[in-house]
PDB file of C-alpha atoms in Angstrom:
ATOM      1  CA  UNK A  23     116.041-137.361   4.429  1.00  0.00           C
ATOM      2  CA  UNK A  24     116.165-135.907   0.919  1.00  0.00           C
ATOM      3  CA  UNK A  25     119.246-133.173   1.266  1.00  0.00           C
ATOM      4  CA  UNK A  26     120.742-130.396  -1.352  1.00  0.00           C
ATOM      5  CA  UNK A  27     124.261-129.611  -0.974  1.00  0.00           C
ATOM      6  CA  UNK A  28     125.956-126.319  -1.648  1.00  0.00           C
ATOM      7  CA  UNK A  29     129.834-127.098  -2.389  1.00  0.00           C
ATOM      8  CA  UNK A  30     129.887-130.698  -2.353  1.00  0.00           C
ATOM      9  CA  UNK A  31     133.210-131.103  -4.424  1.00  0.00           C
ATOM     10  CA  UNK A  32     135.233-129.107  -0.859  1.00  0.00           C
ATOM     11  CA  UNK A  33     137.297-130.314   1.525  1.00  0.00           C
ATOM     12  CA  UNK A  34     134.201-130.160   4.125  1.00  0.00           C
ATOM     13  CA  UNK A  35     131.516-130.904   1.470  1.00  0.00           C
ATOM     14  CA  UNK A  36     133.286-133.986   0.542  1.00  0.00           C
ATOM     15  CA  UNK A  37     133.195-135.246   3.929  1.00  0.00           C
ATOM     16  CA  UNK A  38     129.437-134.205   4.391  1.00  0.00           C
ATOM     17  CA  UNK A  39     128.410-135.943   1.304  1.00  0.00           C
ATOM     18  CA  UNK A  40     129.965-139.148   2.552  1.00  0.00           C
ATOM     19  CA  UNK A  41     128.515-138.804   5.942  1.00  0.00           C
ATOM     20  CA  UNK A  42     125.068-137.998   4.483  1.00  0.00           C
ATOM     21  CA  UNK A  43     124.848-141.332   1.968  1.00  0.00           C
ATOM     22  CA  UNK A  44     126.945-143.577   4.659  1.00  0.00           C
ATOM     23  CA  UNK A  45     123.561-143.237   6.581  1.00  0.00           C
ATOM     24  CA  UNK A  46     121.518-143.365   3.435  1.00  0.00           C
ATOM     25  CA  UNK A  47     119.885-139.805   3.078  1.00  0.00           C
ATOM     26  CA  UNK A  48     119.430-138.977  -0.239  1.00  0.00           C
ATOM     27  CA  UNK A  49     121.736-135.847  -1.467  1.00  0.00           C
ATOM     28  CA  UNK A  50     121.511-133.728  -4.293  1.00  0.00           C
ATOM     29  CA  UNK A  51     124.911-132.159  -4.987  1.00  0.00           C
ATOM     30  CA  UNK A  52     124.113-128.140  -6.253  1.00  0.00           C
ATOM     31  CA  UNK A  53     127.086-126.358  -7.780  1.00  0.00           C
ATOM     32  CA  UNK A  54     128.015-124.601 -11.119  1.00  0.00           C
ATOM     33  CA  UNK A  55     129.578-127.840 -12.436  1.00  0.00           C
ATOM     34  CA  UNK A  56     128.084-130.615 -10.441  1.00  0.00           C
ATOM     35  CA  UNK A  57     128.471-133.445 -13.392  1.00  0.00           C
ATOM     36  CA  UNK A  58     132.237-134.464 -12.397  1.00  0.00           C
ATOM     37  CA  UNK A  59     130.852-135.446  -8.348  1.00  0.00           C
ATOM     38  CA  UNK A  60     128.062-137.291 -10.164  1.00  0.00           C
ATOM     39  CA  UNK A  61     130.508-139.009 -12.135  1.00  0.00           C
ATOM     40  CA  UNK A  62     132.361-139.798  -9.126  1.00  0.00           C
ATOM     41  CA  UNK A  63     129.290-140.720  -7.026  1.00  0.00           C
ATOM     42  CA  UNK A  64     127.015-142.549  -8.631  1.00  0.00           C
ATOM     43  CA  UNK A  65     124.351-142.827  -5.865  1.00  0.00           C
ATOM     44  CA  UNK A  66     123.787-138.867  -6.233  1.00  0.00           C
ATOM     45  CA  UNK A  67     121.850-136.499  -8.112  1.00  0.00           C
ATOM     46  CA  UNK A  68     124.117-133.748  -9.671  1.00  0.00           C
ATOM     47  CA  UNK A  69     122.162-129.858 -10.501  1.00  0.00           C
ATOM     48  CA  UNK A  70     123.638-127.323 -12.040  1.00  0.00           C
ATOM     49  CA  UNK A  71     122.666-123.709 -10.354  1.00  0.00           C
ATOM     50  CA  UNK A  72     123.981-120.420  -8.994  1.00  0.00           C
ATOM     51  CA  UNK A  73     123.898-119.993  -5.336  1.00  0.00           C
ATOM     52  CA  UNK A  74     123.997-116.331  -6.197  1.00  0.00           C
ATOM     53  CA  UNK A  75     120.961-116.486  -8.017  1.00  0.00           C
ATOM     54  CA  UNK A  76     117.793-117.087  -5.547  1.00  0.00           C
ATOM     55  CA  UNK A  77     115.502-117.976  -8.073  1.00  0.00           C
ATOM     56  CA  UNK A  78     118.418-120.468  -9.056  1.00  0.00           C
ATOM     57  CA  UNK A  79     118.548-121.391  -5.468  1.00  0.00           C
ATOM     58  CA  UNK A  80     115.023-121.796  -5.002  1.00  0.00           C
ATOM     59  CA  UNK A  81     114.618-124.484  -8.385  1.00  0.00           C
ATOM     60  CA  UNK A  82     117.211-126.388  -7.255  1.00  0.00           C
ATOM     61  CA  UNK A  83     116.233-126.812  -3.460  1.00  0.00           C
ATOM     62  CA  UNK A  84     112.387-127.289  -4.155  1.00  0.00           C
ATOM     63  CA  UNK A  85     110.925-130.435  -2.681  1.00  0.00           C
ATOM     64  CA  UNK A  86     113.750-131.345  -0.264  1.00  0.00           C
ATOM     65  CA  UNK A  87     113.929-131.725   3.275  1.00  0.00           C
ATOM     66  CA  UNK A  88     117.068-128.890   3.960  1.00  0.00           C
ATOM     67  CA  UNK A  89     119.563-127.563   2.974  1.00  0.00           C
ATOM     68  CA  UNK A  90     123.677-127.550   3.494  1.00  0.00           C
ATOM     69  CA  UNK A  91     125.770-124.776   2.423  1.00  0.00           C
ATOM     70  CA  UNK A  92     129.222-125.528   2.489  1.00  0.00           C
ATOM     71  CA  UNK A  93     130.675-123.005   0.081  1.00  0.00           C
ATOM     72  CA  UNK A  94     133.828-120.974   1.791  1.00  0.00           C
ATOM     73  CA  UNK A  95     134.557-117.633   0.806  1.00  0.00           C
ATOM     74  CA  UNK A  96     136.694-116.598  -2.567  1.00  0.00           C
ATOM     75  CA  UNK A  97     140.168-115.075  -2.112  1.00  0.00           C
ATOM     76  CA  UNK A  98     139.612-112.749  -4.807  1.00  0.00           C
ATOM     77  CA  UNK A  99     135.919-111.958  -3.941  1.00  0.00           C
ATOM     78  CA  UNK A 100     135.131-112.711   0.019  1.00  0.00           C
ATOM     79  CA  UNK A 101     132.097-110.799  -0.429  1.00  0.00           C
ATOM     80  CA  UNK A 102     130.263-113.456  -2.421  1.00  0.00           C
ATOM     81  CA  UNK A 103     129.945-115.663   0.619  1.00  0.00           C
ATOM     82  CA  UNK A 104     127.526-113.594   2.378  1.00  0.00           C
ATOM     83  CA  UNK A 105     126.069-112.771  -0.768  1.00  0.00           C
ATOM     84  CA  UNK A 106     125.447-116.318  -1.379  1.00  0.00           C
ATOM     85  CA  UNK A 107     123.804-116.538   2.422  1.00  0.00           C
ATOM     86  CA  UNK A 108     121.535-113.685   1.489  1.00  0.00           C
ATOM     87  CA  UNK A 109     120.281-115.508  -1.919  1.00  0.00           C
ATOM     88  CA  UNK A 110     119.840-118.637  -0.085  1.00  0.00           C
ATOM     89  CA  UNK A 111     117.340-116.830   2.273  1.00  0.00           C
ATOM     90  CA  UNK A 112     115.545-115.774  -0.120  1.00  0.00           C
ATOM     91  CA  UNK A 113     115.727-118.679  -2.249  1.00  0.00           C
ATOM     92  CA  UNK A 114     114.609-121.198   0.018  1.00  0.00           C
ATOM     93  CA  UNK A 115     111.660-119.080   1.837  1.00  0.00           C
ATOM     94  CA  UNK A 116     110.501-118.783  -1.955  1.00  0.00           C
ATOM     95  CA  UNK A 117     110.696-122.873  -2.179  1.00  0.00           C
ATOM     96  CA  UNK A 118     109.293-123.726   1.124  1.00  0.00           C
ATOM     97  CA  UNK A 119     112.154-125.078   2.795  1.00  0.00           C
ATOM     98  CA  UNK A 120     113.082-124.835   6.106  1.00  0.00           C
ATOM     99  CA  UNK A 121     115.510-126.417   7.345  1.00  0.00           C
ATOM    100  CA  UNK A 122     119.456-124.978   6.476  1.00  0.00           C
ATOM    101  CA  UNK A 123     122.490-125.331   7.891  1.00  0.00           C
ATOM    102  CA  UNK A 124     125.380-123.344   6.386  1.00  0.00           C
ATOM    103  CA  UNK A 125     129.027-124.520   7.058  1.00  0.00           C
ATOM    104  CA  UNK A 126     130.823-121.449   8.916  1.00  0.00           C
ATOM    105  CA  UNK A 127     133.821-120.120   9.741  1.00  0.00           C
ATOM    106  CA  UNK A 128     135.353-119.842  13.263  1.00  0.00           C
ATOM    107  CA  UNK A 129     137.019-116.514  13.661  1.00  0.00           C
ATOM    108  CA  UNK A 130     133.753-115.262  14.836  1.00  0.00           C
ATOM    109  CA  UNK A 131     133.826-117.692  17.838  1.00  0.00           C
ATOM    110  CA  UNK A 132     134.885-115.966  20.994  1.00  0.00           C
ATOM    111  CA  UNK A 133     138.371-116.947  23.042  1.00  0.00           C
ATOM    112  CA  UNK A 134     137.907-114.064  25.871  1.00  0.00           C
ATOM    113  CA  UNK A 135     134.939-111.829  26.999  1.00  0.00           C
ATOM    114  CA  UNK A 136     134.452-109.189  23.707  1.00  0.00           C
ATOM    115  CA  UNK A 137     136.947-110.728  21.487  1.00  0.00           C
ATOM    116  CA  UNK A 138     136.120-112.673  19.087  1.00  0.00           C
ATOM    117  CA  UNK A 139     138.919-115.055  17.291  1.00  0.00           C
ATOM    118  CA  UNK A 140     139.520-112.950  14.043  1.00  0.00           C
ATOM    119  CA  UNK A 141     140.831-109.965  16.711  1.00  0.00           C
ATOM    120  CA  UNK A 142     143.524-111.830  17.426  1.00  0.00           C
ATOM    121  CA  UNK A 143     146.954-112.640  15.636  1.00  0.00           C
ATOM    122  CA  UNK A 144     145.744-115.971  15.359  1.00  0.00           C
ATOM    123  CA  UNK A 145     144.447-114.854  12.116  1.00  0.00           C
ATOM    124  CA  UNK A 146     146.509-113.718   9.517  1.00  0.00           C
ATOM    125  CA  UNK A 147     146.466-110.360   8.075  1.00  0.00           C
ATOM    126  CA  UNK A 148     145.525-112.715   4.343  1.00  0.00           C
ATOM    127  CA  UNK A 149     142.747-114.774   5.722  1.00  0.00           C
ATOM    128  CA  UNK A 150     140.618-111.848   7.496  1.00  0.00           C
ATOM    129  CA  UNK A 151     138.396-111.052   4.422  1.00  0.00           C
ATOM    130  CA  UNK A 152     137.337-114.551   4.325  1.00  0.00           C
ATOM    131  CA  UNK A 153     136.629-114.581   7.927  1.00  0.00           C
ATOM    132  CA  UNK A 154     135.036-111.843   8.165  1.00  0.00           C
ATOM    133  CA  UNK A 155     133.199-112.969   5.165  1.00  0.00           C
ATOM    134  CA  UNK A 156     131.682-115.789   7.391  1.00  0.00           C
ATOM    135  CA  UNK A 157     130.923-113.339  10.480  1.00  0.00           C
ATOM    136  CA  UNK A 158     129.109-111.435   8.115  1.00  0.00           C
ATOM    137  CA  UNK A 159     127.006-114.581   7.423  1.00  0.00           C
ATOM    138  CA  UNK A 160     125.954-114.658  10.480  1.00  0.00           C
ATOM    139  CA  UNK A 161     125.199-111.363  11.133  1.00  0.00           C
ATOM    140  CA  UNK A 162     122.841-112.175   7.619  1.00  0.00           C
ATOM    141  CA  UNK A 163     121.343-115.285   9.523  1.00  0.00           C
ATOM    142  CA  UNK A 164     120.489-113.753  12.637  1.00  0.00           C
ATOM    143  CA  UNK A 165     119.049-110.119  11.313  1.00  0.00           C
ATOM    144  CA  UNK A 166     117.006-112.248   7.983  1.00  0.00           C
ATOM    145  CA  UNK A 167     116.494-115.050   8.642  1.00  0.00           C
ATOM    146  CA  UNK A 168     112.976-114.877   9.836  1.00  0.00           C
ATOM    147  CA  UNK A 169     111.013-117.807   9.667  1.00  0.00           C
ATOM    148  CA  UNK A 170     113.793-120.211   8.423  1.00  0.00           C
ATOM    149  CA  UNK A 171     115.542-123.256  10.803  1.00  0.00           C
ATOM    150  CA  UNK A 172     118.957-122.676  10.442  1.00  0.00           C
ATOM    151  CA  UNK A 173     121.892-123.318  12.051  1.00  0.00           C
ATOM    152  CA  UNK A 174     125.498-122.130  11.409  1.00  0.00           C
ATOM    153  CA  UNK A 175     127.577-124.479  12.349  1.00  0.00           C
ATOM    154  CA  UNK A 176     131.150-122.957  13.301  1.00  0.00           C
ATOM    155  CA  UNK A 177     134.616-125.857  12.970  1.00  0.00           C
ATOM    156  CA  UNK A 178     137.606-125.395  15.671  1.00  0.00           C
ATOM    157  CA  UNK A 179     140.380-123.588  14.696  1.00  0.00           C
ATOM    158  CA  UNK A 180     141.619-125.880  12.690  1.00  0.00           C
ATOM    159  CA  UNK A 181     139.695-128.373  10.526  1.00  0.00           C
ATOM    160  CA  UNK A 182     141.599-130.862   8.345  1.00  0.00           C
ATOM    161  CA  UNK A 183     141.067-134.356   6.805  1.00  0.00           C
ATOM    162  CA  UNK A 184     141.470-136.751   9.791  1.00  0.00           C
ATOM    163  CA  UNK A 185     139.866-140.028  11.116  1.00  0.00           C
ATOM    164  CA  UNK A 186     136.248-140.565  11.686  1.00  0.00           C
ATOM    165  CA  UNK A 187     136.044-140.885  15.495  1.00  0.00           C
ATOM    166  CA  UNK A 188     132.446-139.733  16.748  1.00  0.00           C
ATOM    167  CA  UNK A 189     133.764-138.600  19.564  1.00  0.00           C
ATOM    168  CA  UNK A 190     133.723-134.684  20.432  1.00  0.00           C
ATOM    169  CA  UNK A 191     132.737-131.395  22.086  1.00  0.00           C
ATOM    170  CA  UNK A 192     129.959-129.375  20.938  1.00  0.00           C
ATOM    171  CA  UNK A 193     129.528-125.584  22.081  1.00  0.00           C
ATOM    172  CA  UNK A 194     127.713-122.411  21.295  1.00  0.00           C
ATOM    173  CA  UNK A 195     129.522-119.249  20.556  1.00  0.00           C
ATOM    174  CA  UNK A 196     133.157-119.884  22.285  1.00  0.00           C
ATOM    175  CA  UNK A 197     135.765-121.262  20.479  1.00  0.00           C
ATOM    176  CA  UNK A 198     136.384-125.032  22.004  1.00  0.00           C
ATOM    177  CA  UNK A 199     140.081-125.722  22.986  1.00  0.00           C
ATOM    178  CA  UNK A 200     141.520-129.238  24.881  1.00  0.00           C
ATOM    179  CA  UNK A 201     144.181-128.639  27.544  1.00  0.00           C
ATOM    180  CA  UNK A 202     147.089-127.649  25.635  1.00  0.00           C
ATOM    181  CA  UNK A 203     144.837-124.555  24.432  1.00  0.00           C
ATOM    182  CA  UNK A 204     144.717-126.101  20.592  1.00  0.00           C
ATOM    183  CA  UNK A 205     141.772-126.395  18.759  1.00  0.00           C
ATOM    184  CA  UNK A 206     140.925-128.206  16.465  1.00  0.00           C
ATOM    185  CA  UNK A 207     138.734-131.360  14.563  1.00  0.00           C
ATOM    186  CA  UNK A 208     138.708-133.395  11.413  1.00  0.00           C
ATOM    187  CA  UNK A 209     136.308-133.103   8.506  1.00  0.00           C
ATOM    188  CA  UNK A 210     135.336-136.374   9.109  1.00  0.00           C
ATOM    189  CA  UNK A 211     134.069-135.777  12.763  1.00  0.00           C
ATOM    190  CA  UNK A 212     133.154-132.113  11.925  1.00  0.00           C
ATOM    191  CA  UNK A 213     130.153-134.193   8.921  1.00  0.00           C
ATOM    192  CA  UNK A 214     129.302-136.589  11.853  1.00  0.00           C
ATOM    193  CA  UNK A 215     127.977-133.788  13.949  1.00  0.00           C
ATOM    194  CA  UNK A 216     126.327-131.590  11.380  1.00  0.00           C
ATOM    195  CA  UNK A 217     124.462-135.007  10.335  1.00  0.00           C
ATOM    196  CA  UNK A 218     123.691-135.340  13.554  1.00  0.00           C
ATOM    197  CA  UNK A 219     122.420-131.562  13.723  1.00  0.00           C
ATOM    198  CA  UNK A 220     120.171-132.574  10.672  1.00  0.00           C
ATOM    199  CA  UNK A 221     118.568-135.631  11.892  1.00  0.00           C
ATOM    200  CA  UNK A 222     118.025-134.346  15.483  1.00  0.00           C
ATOM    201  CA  UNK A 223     117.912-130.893  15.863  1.00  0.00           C
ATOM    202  CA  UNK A 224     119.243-128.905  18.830  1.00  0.00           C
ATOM    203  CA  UNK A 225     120.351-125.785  17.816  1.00  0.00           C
ATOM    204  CA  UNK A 226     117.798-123.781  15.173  1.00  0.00           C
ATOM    205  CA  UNK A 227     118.365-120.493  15.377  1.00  0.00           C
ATOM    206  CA  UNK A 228     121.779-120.813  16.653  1.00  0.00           C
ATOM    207  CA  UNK A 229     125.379-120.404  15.825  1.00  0.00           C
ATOM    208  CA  UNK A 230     127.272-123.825  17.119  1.00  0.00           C
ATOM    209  CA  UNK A 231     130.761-125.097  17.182  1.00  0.00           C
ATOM    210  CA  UNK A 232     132.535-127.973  18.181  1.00  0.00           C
ATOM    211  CA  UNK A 233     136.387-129.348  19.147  1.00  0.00           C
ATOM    212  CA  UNK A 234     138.035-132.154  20.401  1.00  0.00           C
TER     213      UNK A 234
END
């Protein structure tokens, strides 16, 4: 599978990247400054483009089989995120892709009937423009995103560099806890799924999350 990658050089994209060449797709890492990742990964193509910019968007995506957005949100301007999500609907409708699946956030994710994780104190009063941010991009997703496959693919409560395990619980829309009531999931198990989304679809159209 040929695949372009928004935010490669993250925490999450990192992990995806590796995930994505360990099973030998092909990845194209997208970003402002993409040359120091090609530097450091040989076995990938490196383009320079705005995810702001659809037309951008829509160069640097042609000819691939989908698309992976894992940019997170800007402390100083949270709006850009769903910004970004509206540009790359438009972008790749006007490059004939697909196929995308966007890296979210989880305080959309509900932990009772009506309330959604970001109503909680869970969530700091610092954080909330960034998670709202990402509810926003969902809200984008579901009302525009018309003929596109995409999938928004919501972490636990806390995601964090960790061991590569394969083994974990995948949900919809509520936010996945174990027994103790924590939630949470490495990076590294987080890339196995979303791979997994990509090479075997099961939720287009949907919002999914996962947990240990």
């Amino acid at each position: 599978m040929n695949i372009a990658l928004f935010g490669a050089s993250g925490m999450i994209g990192q992990r995806i990247l590796a995930e994505a060449t360990r099973r030998g797709h092909t990845v194209t890492a997208i970003g402002r400054n993409p040359s120091k990742l090609a530097e450091s990964h040989p076995g990938i193509a490196a383009v320079a483009s705005n995810v702001l910019d659809p037309q951008q968007v829509a160069a640097a995506v042609a000819g691939h089989d989908a698309v992976v957005s894992s940019i997170a949100p800007r402390h100083d301007s949270p709006e850009d995120l769903p910004n970004a999500t509206r540009s790359l609907i438009a972008g790749l409708a006007q490059a004939g892709v697909k196929r995308l699946v966007i890296v979210g956030g989880a305080g959309s994710l509900y932990v009772a009937p009506g309330v959604q994780l970001v109503d909680t104190p869970a969530i700091p009063d610092e954080w909330r423009p960034m998670v709202l941010a990402h509810r926003s991009s969902l809200d984008l997703l579901r009302a525009e995103g018309g003929a596109l496959e995409w999938s928004f693919f919501s972490p636990a409560g806390l995601i964090r560099p960790g061991e590569r395990t394969g083994t974990f619980r995948l949900g919809l829309d509520e936010l996945i806890t174990d027994a103790q009531g924590n939630s949470s999931i490495s990076a590294e198990d987080y890339a196995v799924a979303l791979l997994d989304e990509l090479e075997q679809p099961k939720h287009i159209r949907q919002r999914f999350t996962i947990g240990y």
